[in-house]
Coordinates of C-alpha atoms in Angstrom, one line a residue:
Chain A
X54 CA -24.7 11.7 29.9
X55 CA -22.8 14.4 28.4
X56 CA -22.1 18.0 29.7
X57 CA -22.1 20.1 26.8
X58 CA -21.0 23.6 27.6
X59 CA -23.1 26.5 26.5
X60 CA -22.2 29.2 23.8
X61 CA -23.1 29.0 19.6
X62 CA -21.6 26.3 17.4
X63 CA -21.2 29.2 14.5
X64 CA -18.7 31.0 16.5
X65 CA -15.3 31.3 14.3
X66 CA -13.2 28.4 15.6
X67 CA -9.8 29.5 17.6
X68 CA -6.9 29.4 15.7
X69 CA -5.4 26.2 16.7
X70 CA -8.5 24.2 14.2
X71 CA -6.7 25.4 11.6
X72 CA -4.0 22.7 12.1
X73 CA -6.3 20.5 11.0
X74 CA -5.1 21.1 7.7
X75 CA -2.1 18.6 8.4
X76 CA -3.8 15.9 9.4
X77 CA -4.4 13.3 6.7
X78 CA -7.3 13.6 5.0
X79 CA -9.6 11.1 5.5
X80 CA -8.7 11.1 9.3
X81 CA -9.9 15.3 8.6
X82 CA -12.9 14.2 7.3
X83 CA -14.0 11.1 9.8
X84 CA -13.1 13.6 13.0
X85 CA -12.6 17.2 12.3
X86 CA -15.7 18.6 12.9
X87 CA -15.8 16.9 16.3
X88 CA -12.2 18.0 16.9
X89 CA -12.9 21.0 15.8
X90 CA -16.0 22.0 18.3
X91 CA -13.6 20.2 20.7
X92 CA -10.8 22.8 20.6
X93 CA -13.8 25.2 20.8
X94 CA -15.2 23.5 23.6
X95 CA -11.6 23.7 25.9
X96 CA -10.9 27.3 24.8
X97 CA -14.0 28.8 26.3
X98 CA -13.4 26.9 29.5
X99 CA -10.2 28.4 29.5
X100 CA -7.8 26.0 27.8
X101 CA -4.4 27.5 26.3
X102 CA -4.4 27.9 22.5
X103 CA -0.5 27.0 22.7
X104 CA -0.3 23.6 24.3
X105 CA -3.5 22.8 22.5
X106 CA -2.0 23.5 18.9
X107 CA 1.3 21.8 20.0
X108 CA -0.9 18.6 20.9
X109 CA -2.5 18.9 17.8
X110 CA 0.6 18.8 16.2
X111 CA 1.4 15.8 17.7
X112 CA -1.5 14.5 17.4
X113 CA -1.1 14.7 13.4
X114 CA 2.1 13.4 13.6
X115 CA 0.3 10.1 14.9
X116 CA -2.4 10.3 12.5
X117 CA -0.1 10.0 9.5
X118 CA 2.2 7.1 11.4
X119 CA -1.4 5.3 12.2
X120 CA -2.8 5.8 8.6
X121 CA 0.8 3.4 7.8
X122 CA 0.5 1.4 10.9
X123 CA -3.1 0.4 9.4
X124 CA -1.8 -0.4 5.8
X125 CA 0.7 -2.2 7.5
X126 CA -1.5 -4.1 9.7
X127 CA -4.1 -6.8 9.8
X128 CA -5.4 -5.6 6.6
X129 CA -2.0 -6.3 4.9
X130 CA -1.4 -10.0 6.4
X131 CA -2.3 -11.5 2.9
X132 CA -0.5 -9.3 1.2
X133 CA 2.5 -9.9 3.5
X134 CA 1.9 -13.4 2.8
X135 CA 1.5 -13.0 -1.3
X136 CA 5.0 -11.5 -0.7
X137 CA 6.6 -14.1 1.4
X138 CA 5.7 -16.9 -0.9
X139 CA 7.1 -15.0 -3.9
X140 CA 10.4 -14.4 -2.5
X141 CA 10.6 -17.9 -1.4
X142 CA 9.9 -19.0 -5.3
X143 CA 12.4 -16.2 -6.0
X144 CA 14.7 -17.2 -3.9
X145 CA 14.7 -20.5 -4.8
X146 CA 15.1 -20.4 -9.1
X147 CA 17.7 -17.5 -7.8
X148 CA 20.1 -19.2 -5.4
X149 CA 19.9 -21.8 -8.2
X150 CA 20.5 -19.9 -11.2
X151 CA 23.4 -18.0 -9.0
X152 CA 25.2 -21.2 -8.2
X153 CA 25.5 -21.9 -11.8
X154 CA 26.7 -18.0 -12.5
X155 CA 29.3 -18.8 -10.0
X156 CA 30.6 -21.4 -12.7
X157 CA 29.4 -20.1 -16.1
X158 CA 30.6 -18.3 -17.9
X159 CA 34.2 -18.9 -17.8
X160 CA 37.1 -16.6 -17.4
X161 CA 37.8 -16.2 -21.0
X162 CA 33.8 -15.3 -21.9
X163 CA 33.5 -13.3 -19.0
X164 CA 36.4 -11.0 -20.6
X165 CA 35.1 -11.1 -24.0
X166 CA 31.9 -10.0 -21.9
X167 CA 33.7 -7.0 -19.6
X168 CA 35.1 -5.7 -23.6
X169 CA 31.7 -5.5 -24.8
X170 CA 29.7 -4.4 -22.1
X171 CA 31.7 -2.9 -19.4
X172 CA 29.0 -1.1 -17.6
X173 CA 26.9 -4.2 -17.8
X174 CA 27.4 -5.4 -13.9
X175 CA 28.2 -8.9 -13.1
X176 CA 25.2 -10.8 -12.3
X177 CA 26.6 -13.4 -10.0
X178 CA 27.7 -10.4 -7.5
X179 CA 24.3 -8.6 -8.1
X180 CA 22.7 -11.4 -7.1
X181 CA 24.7 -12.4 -4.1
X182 CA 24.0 -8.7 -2.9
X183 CA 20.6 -8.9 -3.3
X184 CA 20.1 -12.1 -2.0
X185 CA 22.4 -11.4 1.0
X186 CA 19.8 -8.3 1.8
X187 CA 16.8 -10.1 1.4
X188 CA 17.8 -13.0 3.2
X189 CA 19.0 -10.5 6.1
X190 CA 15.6 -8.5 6.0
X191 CA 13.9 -12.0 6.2
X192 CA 15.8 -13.1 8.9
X193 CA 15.2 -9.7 10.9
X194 CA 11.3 -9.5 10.7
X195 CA 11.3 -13.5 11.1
X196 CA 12.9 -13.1 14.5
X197 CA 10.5 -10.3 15.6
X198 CA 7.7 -12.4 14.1
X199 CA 8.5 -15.5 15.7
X200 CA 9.0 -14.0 19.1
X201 CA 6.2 -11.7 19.0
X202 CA 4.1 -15.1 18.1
X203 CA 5.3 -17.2 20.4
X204 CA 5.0 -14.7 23.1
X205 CA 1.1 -14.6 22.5
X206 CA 1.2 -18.4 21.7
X207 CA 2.7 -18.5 25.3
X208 CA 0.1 -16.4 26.8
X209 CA -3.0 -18.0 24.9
X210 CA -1.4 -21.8 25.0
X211 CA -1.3 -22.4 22.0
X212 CA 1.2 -24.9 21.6
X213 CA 0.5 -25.7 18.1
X214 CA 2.4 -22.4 16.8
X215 CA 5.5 -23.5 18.5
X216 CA 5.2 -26.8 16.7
X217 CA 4.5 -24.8 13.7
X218 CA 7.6 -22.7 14.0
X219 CA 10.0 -25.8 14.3
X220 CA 9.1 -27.0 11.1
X221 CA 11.2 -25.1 9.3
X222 CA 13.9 -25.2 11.3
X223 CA 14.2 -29.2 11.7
X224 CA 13.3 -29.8 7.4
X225 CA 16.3 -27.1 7.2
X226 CA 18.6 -28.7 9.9
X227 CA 18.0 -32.9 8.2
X228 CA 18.2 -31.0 4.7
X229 CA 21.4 -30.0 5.9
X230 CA 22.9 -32.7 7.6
X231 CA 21.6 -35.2 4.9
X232 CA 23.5 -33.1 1.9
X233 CA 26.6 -33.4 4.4
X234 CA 26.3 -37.2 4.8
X235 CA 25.9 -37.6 0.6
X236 CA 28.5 -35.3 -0.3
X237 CA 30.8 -37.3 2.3
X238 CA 31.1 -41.0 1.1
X239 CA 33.0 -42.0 -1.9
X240 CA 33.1 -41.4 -5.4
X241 CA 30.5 -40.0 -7.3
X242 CA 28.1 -42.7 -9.0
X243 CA 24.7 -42.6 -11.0
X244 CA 23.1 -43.7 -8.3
X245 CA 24.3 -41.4 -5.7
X246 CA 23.2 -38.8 -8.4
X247 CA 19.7 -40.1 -8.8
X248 CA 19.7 -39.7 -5.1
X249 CA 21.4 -36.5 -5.1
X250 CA 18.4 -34.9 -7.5
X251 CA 16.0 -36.8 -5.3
X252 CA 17.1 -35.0 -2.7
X253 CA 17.4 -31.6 -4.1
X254 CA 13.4 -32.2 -5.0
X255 CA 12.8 -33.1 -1.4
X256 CA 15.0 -29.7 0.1
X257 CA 12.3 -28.2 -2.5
X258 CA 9.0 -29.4 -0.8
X259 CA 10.8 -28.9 2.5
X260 CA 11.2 -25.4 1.5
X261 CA 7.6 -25.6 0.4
X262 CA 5.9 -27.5 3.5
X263 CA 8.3 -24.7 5.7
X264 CA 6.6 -21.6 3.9
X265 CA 3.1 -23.3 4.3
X266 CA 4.2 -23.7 8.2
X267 CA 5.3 -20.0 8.7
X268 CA 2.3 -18.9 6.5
X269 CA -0.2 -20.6 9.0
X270 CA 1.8 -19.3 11.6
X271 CA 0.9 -15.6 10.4
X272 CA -2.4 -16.3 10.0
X273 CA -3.6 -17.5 12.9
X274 CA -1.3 -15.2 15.2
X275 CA -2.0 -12.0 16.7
X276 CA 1.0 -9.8 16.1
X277 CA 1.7 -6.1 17.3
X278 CA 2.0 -2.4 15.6
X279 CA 5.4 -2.8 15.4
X280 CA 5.8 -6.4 14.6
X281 CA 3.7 -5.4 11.4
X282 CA 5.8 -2.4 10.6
X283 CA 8.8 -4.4 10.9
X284 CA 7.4 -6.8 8.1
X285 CA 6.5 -4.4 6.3
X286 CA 9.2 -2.9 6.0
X287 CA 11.2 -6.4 5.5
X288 CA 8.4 -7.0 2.4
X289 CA 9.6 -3.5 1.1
X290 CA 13.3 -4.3 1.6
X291 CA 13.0 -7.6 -0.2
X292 CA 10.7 -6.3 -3.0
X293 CA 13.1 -4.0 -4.0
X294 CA 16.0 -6.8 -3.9
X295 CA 14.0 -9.0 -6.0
X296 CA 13.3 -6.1 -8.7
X297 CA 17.6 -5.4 -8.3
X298 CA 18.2 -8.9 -9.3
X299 CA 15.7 -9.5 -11.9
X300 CA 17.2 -6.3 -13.6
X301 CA 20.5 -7.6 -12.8
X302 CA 19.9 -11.6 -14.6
X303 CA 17.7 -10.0 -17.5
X304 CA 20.5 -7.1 -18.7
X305 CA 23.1 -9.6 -18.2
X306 CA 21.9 -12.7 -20.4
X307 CA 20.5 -9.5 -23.1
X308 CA 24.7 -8.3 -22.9
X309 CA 25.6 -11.9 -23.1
X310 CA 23.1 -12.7 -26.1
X311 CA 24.9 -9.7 -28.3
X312 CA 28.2 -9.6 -27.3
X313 CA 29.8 -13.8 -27.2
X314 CA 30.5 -15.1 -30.2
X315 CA 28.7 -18.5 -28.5
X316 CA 26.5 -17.2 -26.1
X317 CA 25.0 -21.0 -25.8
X318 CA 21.3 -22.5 -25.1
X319 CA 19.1 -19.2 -24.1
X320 CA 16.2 -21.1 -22.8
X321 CA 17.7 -22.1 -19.1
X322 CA 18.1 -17.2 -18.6
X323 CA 14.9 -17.1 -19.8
X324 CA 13.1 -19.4 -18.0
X325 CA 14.9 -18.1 -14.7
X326 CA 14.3 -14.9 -16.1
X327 CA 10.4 -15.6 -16.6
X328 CA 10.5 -16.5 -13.1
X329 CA 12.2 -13.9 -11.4
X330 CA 9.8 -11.5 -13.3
X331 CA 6.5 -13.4 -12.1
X332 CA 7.3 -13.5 -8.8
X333 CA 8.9 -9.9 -8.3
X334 CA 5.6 -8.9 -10.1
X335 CA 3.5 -10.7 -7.7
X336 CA 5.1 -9.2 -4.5
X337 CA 5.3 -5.7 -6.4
X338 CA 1.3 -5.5 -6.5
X339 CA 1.1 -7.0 -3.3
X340 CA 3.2 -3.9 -2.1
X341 CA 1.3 -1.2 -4.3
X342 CA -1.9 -3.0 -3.4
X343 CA -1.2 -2.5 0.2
X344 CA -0.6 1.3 0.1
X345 CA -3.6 1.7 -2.5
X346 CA -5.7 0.4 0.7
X347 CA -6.4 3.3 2.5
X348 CA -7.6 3.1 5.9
X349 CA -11.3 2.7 5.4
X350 CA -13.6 5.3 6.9
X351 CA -15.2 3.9 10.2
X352 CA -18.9 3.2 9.7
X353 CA -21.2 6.0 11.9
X354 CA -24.7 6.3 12.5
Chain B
X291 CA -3.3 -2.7 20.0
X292 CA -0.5 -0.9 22.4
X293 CA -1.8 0.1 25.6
X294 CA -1.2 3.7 25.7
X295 CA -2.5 5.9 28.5
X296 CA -4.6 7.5 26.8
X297 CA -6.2 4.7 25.3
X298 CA -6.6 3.4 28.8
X299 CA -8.3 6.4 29.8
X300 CA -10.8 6.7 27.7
X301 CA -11.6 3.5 27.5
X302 CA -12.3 3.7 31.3
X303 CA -13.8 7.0 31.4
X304 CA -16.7 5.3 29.0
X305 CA -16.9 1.9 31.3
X306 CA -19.9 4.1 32.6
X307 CA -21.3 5.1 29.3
X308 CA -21.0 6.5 26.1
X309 CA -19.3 10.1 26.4
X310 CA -18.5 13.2 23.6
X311 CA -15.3 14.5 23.3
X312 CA -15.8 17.1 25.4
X313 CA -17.3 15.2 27.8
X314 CA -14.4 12.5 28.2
X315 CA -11.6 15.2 28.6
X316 CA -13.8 16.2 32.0
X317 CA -14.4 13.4 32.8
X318 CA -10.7 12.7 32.6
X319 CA -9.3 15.3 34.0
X320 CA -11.8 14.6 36.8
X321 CA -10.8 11.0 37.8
X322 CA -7.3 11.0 36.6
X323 CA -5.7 14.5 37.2
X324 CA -5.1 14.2 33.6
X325 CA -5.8 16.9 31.0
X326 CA -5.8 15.2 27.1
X327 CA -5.7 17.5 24.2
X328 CA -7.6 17.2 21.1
X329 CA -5.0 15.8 19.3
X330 CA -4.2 13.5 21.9
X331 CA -7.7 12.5 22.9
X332 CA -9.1 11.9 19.2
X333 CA -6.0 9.9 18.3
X334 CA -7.2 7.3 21.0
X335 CA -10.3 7.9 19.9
X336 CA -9.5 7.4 16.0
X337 CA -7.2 4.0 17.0
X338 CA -10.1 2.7 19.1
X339 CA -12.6 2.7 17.1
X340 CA -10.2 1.5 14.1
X341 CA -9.5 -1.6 16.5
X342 CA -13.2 -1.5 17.2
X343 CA -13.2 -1.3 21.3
X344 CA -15.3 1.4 21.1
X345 CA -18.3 2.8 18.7
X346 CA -19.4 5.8 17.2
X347 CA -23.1 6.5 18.3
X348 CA -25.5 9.6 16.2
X349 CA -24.2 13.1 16.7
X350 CA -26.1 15.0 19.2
X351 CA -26.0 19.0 18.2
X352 CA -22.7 18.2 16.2
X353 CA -21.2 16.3 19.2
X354 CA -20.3 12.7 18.8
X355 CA -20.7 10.4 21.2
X356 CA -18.8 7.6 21.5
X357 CA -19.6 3.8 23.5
X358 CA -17.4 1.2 24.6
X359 CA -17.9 -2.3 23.2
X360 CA -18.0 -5.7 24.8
X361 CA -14.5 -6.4 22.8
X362 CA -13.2 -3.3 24.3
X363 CA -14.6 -3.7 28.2
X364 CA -13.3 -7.3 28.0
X365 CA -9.7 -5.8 26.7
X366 CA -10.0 -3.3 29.1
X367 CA -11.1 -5.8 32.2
X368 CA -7.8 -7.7 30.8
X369 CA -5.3 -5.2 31.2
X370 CA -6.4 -3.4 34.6
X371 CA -6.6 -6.7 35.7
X372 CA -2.9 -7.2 34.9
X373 CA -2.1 -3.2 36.2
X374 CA -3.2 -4.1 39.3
X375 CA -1.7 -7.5 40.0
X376 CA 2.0 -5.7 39.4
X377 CA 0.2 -2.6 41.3
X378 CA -0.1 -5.2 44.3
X379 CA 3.1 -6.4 43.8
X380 CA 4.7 -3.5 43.9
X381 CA 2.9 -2.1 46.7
X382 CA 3.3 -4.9 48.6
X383 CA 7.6 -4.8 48.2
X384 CA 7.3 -1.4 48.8
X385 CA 6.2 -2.2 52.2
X386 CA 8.5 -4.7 52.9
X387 CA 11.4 -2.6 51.5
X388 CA 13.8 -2.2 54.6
X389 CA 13.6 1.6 55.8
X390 CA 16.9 3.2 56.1

């Protein structure tokens, strides 16, 4: 089976071996032995020590990029997932609690605000930032997810993730096109407004019956290396927005609490705030949780 | 998992059975022309058996053989099977490709 060349194992190993001190340390201790009698193996049938330590190199290189592409892979689906629906909630209280910021406070307690706290930064544009960043990380690895998926669902035939990924987009185009057709006909009347919060409920369970869709989507699809890097680097990107923003709302309702004369009704901040906190604490131990995992040592005989 | 060359390669240099380190970079070298180096060759290894197409078996005298799985000859059957429809492909437009 194997044609093991001749010659001690207790020879000194060649010089090369010793770059095996940059390779990361579990991979060391899973395969450097055997890489080690390797490189011993190819010098004494005449192998160049030069080309061999640059492979090594390489080879290291790799090992460290793997050791990531695992923590980034199959293992960290559910935390991808963990992060996905907390940036959704996010997302949601935020875009809310940033539409009313557009309006409150006024111009004359924004001043009285800027005289008190002028390092304090405004929250409305904080927001909008970090929302604009996470949205457009979200939208990046979505695309890359979604075609990666659908290539495979292609392949397999599995025309259920196709249907799947069209969910969200249909809810969002009827959430759309109904919030056009009841902002467009007459004056505004109790009932249109009952309907109007009805609706806003319904745009919620869209959003929620969307997730749900895109969720079983990356569950039951086999994705690549780099479609997994990608999202986790999106889950990253939109980690750290979320922990922007949440610093951003909670220092700006403290400034507003101690420097208006009539900062108003507290609990609407805090409960956004409460939120905000939650979720950005969910996806931030989703994150640490994933790098914590370190590629498990392969089971040997 | 990316199909890399030399995850190809060692994957079909054990199609005939289970091989050590040293043994595969012969064996390589002898059906492909191709000489791996350590680095390279345990990297496929390492992703392999991460991806579990192939297996680690007991040392013998401090030298690990290694064994494809059925996951791994099936996902190997899969993509020479696709190599060598665009290999016949291309072969074939080759020939027809007007001679100047």
């Amino acid at each position: 089976m194997n044609d093991v060349p001749a010659g001690p194992a207790t020879e000194p190993s060649p010089w090369p071996s010793r770059l095996l001190a940059v390779y990361p340390p579990a991979w060391r201790a899973r395969y450097g032995e055997e890489v080690d009698l390797l490189v011993k193996d190819l010098s004494e049938h005449g192998h160049a020590a030069i080309p061999m330590a640059i492979d090594l190199l390489c080879g290291a290189a790799a090992a460290w990029l793997f050791d990531r592409r695992i923590d980034m892979s199959e293992r960290s689906r559910e935390a991808l997932i963990r992060v996905l629906w907390s940036w959704v909630a996010f997302a949601t209280v935020a875009t809310w609690f940033g539409h009313d910021l557009g309006i409150y406070p006024t111009a004359p307690a924004a001043h009285e605000l800027a005289s008190a706290h002028p390092v304090v930064p405004d929250a409305y544009h904080v927001l909008l930032a970090a929302g604009v960043f996470g949205v457009a990380a979200t939208a990046v690895a979505a695309l890359v997810y979604a075609l990666d998926a659908g290539r495979n669902a292609a392949r397999a035939g599995r025309w259920r993730t196709f249907a799947l990924m069209a969910v969200p987009v249909l809810i969002g185009a009827a959430w759309i096109a109904g919030t056009r057709l009841l902002h467009g006909n007459g004056p505004e009347t109790s009932g249109k407004l009952t309907f109007a919060v009805a609706w806003l409920l319904l745009g919620i369970a869209g959003i929620a019956i969307s997730t749900q869709a895109v969720v079983t989507v990356i569950r039951s699809s086999e994705f690549s290396e780099s479609t997994w890097r990608i999202g986790g680097a999106a889950a990253a990107a939109v980690t750290a927005a979320m922990a922007v923003a949440t610093l951003a709302t909670l220092t700006w309702g403290i400034a507003v609490r101690t420097s208006l004369t009539h900062p108003g009704d507290a609990t609407g901040w805090l409960v956004v705030s409460a939120i905000m906190a939650v979720t950005t604490g969910r996806a931030v131990l989703a994150m640490v949780g994933t790098h914590r995992h370190a590629p498990e040592t392969p089971a040997v005989a | 998992m990316d199909f890399t060359e030399p995850v190809v390669l060692v994957l079909t240099s054990l199609a005939d059975g289970p091989k050590h380190g040293y043994a595969l970079a012969k064996d390589i070298e002898w059906f492909a022309g191709t000489k791996l180096g350590p680095g390279t060759l345990y990297g496929a290894l390492s992703r392999l058996e991460g991806r579990g197409w192939i297996e680690a078996l007991p040392a013998e005298d401090r030298r690990r053989p290694y064994r494809i799985t059925a996951a791994g000859a099936e996902a190997l059957a899969r993509h020479l099977q696709a190599a060598q429809r665009v290999a016949a492909t291309g072969l074939a437009r080759l020939e027809l490709r007007p001679t100047s």
